PDB file with SEQRES, HELIX, SHEET and CRYST1 records, atoms N, CA, C and O in Angstrom:
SEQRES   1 A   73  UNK UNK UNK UNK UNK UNK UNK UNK UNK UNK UNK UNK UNK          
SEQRES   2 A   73  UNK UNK UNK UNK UNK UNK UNK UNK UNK UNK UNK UNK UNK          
SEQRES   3 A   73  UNK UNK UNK UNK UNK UNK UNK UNK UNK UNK UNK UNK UNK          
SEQRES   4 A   73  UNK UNK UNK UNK UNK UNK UNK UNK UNK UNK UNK UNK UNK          
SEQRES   5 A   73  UNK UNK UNK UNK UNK UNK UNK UNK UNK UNK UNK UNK UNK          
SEQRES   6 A   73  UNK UNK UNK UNK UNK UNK UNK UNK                              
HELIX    1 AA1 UNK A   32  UNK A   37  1                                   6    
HELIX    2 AA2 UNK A   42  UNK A   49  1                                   8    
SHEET    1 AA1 3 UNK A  25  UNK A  27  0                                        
SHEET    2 AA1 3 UNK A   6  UNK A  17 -1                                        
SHEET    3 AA1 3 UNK A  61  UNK A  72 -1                                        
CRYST1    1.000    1.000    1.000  90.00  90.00  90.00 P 1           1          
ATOM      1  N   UNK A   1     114.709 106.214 131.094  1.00  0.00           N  
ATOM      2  CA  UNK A   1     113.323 105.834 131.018  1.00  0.00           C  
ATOM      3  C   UNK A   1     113.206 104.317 130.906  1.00  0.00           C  
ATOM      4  O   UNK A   1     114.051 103.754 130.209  1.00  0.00           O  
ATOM      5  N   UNK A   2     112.351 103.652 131.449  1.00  0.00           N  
ATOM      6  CA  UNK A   2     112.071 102.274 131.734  1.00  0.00           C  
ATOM      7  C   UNK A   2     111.279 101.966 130.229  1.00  0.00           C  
ATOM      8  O   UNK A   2     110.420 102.734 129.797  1.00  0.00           O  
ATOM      9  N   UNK A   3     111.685 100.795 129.551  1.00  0.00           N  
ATOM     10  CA  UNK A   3     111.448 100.288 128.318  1.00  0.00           C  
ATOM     11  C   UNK A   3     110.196  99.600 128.727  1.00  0.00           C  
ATOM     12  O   UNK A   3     110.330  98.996 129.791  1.00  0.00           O  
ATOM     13  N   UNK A   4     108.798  99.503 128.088  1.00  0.00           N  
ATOM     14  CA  UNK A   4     108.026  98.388 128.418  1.00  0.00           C  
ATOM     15  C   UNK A   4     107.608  97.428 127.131  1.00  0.00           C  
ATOM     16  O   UNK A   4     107.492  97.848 125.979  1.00  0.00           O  
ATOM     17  N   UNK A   5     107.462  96.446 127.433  1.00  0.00           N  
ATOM     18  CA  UNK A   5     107.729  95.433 126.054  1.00  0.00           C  
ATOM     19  C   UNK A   5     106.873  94.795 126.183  1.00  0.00           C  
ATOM     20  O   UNK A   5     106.975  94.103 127.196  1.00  0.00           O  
ATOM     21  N   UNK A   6     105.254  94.523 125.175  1.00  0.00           N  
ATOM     22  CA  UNK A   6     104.476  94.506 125.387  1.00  0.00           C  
ATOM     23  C   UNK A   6     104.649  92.908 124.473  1.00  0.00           C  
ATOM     24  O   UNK A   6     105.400  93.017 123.504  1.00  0.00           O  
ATOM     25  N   UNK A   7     104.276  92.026 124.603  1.00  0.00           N  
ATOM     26  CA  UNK A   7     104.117  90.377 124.116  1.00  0.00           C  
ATOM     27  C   UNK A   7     102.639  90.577 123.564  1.00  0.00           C  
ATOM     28  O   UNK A   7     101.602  90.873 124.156  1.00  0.00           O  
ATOM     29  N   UNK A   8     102.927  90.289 122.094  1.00  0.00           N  
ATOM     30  CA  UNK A   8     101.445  90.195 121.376  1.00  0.00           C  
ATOM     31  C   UNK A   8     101.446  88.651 120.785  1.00  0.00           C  
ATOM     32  O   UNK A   8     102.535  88.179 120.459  1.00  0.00           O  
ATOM     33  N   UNK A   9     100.351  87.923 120.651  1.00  0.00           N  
ATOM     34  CA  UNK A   9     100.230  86.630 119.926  1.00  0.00           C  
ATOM     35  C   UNK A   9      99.490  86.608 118.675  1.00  0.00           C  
ATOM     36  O   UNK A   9      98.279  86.826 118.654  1.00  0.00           O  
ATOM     37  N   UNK A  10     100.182  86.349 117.612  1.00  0.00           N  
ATOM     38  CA  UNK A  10      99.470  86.505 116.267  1.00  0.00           C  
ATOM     39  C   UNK A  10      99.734  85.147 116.086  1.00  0.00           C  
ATOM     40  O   UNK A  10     100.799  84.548 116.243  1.00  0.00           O  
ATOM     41  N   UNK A  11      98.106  84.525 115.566  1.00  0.00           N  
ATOM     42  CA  UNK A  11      98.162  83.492 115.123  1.00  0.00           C  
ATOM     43  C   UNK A  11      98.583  82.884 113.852  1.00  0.00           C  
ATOM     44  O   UNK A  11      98.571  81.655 113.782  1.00  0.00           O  
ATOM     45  N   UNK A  12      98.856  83.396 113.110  1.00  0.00           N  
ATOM     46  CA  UNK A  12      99.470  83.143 111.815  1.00  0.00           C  
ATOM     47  C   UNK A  12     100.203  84.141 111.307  1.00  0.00           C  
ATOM     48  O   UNK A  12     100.298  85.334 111.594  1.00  0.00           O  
ATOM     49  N   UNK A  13     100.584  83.619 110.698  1.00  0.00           N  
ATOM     50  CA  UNK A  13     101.844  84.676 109.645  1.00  0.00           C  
ATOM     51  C   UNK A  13     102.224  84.064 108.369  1.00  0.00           C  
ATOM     52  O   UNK A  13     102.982  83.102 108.247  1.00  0.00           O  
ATOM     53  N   UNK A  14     101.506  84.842 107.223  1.00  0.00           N  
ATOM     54  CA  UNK A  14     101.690  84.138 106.110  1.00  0.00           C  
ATOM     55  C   UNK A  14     102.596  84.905 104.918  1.00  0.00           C  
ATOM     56  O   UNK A  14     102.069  85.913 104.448  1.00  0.00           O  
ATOM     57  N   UNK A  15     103.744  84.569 104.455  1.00  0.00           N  
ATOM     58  CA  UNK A  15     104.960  85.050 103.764  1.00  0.00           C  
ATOM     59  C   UNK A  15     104.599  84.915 102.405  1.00  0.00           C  
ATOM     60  O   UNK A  15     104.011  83.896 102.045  1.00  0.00           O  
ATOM     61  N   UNK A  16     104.980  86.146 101.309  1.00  0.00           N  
ATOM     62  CA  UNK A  16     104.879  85.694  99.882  1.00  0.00           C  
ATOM     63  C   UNK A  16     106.387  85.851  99.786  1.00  0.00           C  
ATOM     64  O   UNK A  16     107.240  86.560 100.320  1.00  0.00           O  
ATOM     65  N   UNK A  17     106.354  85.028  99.013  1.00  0.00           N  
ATOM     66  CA  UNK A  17     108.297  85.176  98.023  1.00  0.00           C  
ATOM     67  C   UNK A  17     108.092  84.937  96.979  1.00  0.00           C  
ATOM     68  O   UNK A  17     107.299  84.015  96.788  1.00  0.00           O  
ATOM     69  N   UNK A  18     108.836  85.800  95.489  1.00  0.00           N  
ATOM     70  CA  UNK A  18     108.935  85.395  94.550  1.00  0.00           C  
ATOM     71  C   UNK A  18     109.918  83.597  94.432  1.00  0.00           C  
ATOM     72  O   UNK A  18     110.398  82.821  95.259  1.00  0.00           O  
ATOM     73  N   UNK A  19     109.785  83.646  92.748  1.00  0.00           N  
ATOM     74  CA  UNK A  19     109.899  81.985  92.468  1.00  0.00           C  
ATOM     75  C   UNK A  19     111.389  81.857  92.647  1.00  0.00           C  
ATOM     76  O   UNK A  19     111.816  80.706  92.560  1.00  0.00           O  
ATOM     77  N   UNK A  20     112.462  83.031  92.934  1.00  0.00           N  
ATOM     78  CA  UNK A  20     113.352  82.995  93.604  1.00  0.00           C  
ATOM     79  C   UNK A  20     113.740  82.744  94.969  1.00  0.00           C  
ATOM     80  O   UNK A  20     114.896  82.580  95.361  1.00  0.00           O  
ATOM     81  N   UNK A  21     112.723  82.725  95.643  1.00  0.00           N  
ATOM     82  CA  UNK A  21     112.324  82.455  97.498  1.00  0.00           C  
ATOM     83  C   UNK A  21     112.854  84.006  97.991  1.00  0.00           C  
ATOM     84  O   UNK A  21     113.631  83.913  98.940  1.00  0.00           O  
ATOM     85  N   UNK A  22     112.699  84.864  97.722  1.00  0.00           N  
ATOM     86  CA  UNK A  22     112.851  85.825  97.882  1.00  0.00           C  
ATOM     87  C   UNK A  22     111.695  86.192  98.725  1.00  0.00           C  
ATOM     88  O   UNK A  22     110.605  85.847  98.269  1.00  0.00           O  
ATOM     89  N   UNK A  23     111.694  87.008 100.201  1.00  0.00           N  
ATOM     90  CA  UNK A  23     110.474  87.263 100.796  1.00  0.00           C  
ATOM     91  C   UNK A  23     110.573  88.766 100.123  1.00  0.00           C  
ATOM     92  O   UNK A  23     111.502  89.529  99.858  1.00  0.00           O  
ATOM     93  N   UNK A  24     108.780  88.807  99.949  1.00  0.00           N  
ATOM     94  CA  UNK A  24     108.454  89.923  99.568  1.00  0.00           C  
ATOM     95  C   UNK A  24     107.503  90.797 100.148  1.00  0.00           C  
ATOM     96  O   UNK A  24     107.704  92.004 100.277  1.00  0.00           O  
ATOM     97  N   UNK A  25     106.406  90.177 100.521  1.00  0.00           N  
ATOM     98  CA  UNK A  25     106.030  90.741 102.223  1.00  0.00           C  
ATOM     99  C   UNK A  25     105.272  89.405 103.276  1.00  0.00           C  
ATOM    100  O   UNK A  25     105.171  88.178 103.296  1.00  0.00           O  
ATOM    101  N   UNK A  26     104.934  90.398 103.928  1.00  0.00           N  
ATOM    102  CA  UNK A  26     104.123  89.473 104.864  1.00  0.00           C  
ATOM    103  C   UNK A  26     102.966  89.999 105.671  1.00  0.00           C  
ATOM    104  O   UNK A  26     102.942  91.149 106.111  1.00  0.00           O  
ATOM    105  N   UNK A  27     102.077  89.177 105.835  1.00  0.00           N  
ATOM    106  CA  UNK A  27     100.820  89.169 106.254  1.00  0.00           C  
ATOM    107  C   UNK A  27      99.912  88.291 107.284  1.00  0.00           C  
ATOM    108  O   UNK A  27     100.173  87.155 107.680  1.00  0.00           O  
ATOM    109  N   UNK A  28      98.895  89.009 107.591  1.00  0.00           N  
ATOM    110  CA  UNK A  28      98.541  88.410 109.212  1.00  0.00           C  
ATOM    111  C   UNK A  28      97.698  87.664 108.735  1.00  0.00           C  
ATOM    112  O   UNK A  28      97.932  86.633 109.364  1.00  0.00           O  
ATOM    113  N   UNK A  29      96.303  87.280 107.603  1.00  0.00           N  
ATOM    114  CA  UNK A  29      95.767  86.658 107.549  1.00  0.00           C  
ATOM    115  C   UNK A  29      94.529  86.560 105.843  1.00  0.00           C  
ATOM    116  O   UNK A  29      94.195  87.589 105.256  1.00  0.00           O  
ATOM    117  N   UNK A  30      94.300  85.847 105.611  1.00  0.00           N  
ATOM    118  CA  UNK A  30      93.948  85.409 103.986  1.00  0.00           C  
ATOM    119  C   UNK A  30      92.791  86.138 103.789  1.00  0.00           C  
ATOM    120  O   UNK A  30      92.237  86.071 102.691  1.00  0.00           O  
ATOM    121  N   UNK A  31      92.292  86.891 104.760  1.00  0.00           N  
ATOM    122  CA  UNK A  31      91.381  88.419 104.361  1.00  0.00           C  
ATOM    123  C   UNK A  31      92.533  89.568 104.090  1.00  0.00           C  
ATOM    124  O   UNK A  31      92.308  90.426 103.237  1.00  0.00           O  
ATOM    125  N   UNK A  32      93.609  89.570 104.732  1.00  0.00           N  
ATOM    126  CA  UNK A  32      94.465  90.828 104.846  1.00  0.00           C  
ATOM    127  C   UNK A  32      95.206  90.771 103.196  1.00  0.00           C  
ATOM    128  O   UNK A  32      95.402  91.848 102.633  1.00  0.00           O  
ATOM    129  N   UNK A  33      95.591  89.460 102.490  1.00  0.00           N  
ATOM    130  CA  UNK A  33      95.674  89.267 101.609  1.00  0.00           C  
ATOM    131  C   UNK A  33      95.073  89.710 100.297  1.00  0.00           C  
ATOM    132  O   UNK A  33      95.727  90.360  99.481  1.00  0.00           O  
ATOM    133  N   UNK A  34      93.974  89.395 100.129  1.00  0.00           N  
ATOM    134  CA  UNK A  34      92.569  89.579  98.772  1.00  0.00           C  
ATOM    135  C   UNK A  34      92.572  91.219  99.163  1.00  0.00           C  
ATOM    136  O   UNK A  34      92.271  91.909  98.189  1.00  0.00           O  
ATOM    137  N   UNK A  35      92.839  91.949 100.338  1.00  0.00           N  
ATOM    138  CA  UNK A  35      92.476  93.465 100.466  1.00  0.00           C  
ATOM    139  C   UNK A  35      93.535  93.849  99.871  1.00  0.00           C  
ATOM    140  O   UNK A  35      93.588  94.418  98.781  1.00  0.00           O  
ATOM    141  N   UNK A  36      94.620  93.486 100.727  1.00  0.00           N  
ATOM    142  CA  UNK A  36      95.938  94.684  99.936  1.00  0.00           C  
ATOM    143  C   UNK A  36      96.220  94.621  98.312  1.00  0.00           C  
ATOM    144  O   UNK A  36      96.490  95.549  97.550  1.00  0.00           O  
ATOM    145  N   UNK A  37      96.048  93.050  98.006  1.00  0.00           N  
ATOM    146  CA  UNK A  37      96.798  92.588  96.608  1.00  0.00           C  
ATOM    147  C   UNK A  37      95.331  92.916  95.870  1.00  0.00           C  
ATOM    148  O   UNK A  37      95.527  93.138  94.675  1.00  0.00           O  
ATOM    149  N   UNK A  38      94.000  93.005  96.216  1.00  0.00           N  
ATOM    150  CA  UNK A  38      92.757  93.215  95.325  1.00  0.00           C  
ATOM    151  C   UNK A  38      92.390  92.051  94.704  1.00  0.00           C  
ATOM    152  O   UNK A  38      92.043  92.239  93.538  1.00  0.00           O  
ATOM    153  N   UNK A  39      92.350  91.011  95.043  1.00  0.00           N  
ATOM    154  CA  UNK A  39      91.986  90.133  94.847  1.00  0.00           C  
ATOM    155  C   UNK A  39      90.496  89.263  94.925  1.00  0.00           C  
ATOM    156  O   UNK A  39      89.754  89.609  95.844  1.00  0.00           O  
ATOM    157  N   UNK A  40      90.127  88.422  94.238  1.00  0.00           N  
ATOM    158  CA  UNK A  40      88.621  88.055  94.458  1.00  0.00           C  
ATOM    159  C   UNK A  40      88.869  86.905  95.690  1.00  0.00           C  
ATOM    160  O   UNK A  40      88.217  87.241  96.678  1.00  0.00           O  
ATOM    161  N   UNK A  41      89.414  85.998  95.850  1.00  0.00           N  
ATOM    162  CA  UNK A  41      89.376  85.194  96.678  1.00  0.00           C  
ATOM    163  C   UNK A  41      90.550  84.477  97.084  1.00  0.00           C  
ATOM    164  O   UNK A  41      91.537  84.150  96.426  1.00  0.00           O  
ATOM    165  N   UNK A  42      90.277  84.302  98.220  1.00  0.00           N  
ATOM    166  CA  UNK A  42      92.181  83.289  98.747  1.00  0.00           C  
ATOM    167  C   UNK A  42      92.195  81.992  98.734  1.00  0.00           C  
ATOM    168  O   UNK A  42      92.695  81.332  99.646  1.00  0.00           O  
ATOM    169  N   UNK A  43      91.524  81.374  97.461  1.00  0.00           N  
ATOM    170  CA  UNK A  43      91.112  79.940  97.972  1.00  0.00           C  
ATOM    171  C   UNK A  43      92.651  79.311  97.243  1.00  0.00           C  
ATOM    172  O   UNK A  43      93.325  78.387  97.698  1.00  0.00           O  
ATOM    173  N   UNK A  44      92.940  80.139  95.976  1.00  0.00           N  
ATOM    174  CA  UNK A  44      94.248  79.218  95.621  1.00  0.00           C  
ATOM    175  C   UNK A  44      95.745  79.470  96.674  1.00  0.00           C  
ATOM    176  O   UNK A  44      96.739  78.778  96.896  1.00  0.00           O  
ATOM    177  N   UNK A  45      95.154  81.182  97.265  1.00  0.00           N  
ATOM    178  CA  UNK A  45      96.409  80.983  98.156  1.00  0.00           C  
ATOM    179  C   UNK A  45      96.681  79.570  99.313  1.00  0.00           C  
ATOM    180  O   UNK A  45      97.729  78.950  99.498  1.00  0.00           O  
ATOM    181  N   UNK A  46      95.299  79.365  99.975  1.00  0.00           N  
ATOM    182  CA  UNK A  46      95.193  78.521 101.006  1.00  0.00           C  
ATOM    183  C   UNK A  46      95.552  77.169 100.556  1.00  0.00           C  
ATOM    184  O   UNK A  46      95.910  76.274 101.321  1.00  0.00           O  
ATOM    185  N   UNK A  47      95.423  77.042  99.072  1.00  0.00           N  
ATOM    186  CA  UNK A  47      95.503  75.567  98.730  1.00  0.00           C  
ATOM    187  C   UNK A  47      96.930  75.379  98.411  1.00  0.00           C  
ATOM    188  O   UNK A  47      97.315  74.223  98.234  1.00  0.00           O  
ATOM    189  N   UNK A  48      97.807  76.397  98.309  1.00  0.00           N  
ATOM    190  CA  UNK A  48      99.726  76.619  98.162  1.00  0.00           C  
ATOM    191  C   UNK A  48      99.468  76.511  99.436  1.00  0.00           C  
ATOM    192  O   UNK A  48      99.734  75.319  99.587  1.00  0.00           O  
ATOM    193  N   UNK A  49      99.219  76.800 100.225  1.00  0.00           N  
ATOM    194  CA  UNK A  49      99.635  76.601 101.998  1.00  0.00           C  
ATOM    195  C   UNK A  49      99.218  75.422 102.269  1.00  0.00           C  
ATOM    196  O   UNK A  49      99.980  75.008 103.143  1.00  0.00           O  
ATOM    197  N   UNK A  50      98.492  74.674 102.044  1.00  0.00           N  
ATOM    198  CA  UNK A  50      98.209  73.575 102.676  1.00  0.00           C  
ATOM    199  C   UNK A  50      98.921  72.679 101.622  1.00  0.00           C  
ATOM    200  O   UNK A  50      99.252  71.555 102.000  1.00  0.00           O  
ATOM    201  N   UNK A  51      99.219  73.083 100.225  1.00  0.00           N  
ATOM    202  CA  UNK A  51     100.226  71.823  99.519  1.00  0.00           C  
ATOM    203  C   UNK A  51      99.008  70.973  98.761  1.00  0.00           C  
ATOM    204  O   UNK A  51      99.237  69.796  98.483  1.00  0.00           O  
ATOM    205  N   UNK A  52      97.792  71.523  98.445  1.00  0.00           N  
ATOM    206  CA  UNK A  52      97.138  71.094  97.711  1.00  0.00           C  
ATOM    207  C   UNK A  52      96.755  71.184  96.169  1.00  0.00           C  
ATOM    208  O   UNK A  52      95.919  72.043  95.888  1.00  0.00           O  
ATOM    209  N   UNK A  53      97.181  70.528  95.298  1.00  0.00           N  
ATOM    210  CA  UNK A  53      97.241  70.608  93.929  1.00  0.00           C  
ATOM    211  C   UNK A  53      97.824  71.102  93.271  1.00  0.00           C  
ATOM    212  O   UNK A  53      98.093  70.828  92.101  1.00  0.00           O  
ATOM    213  N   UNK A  54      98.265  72.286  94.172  1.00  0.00           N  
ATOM    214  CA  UNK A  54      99.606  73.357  93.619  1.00  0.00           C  
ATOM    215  C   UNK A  54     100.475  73.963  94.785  1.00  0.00           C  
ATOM    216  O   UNK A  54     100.032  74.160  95.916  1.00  0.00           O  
ATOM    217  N   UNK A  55     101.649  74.213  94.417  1.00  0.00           N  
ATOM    218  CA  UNK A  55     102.789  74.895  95.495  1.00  0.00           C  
ATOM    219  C   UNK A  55     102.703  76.318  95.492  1.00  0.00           C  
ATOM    220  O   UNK A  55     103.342  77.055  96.244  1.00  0.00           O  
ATOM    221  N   UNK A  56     101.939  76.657  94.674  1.00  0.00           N  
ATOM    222  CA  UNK A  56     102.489  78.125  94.206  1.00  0.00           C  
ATOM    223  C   UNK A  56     100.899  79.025  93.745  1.00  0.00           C  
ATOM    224  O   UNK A  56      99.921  78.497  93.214  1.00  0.00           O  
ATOM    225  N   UNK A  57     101.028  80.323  94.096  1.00  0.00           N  
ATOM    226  CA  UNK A  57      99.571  80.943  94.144  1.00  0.00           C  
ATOM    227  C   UNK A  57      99.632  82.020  93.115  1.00  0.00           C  
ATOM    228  O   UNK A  57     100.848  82.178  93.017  1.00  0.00           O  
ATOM    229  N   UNK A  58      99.101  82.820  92.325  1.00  0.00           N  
ATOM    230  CA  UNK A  58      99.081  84.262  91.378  1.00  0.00           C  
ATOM    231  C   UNK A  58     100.595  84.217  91.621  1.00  0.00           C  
ATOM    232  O   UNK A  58     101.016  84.958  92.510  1.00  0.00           O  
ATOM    233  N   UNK A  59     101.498  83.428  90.934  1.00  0.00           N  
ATOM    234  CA  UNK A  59     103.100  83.525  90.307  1.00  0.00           C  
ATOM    235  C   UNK A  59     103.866  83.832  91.679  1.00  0.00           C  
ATOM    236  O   UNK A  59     104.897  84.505  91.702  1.00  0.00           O  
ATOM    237  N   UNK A  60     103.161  83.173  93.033  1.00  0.00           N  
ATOM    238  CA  UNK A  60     104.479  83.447  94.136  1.00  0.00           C  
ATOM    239  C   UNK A  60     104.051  82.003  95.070  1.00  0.00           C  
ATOM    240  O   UNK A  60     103.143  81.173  95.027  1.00  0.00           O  
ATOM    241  N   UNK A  61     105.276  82.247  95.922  1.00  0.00           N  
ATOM    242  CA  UNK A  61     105.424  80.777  96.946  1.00  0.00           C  
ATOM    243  C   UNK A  61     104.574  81.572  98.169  1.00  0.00           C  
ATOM    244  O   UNK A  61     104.215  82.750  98.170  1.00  0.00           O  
ATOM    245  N   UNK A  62     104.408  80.745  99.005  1.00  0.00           N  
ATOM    246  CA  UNK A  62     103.212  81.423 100.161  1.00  0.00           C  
ATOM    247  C   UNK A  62     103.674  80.177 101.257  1.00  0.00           C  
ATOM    248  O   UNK A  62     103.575  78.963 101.076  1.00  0.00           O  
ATOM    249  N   UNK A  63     104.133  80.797 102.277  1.00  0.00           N  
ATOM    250  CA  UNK A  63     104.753  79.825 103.540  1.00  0.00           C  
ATOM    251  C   UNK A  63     103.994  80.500 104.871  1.00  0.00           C  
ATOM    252  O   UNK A  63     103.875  81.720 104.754  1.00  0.00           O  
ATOM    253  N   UNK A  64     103.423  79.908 106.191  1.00  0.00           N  
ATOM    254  CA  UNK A  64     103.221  80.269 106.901  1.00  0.00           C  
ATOM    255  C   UNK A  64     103.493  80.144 108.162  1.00  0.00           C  
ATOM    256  O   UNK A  64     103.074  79.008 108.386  1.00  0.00           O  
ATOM    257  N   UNK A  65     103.928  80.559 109.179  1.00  0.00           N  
ATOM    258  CA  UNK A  65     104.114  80.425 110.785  1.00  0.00           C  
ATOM    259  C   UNK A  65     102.393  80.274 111.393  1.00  0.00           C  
ATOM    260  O   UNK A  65     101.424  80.899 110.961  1.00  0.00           O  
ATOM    261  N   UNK A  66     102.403  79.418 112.324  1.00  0.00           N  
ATOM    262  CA  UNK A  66     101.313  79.921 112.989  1.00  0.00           C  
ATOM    263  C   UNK A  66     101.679  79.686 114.338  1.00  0.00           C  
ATOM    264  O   UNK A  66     102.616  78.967 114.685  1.00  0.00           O  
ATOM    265  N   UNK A  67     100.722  80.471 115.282  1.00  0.00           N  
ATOM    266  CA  UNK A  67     101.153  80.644 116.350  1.00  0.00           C  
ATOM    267  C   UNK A  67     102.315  81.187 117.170  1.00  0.00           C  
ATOM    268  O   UNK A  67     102.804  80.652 118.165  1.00  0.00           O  
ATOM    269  N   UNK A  68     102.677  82.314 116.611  1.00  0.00           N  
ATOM    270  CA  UNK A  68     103.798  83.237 116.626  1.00  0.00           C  
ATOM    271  C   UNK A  68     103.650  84.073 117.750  1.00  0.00           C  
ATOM    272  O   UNK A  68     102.532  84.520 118.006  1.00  0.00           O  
ATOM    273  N   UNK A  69     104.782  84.393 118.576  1.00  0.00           N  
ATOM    274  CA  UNK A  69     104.928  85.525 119.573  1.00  0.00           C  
ATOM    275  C   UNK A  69     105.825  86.238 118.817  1.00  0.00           C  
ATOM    276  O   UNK A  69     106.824  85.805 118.244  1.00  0.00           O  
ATOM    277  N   UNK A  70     105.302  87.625 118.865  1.00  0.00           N  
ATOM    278  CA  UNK A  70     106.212  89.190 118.667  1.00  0.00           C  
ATOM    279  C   UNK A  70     106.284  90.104 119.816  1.00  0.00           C  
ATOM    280  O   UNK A  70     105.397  90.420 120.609  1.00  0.00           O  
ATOM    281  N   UNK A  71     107.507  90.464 119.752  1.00  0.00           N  
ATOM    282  CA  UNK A  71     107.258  91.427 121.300  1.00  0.00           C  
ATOM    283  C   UNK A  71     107.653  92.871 120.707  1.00  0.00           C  
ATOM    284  O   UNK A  71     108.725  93.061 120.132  1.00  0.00           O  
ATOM    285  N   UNK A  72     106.784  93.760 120.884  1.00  0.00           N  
ATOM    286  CA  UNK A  72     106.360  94.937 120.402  1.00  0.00           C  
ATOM    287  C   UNK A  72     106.887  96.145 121.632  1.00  0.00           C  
ATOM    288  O   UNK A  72     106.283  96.123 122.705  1.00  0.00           O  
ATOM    289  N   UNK A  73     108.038  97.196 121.431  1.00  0.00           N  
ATOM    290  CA  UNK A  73     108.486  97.836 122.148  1.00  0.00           C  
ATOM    291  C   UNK A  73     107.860  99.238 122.343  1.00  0.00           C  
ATOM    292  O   UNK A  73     108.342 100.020 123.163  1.00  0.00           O  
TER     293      UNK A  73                                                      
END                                                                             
C-alpha cells in the first residue's frame, strides 16, 4: 500500500519543562494552555517566552518553536 504523508504547518509550538529542563508536554498555542492546565490567563506564560521580567511561569520553563513543519503519516 502506497504511504501518503500529508505536510501540516503549525505556527508555534510551545514546550513546558520542569526546573530540571525536563520536557513535560507540549502545546500548539497560549489558549490551548489556560484550557488544559485551567488556568485564568497566559499573560505570565507569554512574558517567560518573550524573557520579560521573568524566565519562568506557574514553577516551569516555557520555550517555543515557531513556524514549524510536521509531516503527519
Amino acid at each position: 500500500f502506497p504511504v501518503t504523508i500529508e505536510i501540516c504547518f503549525i505556527r508555534r509550538l510551545i514546550y513546558q519543562y520542569d526546573t530540571e529542563n525536563n520536557l513535560i508536554a507540549t502545546y500548539v498555542s497560549l489558549p490551548d494552555i489556560v484550557k488544559k492546565l485551567n488556568l485564568k490567563s497566559h499573560n505570565s506564560i507569554d512574558n517567560a517566552l518573550k524573557g520579560i521580567l521573568q524566565k519562568q511561569a506557574y514553577g516551569f520553563i516555557w520555550k517555543e518553536i515557531t513556524n514549524q513543519e510536521i509531516y503527519v503519516a
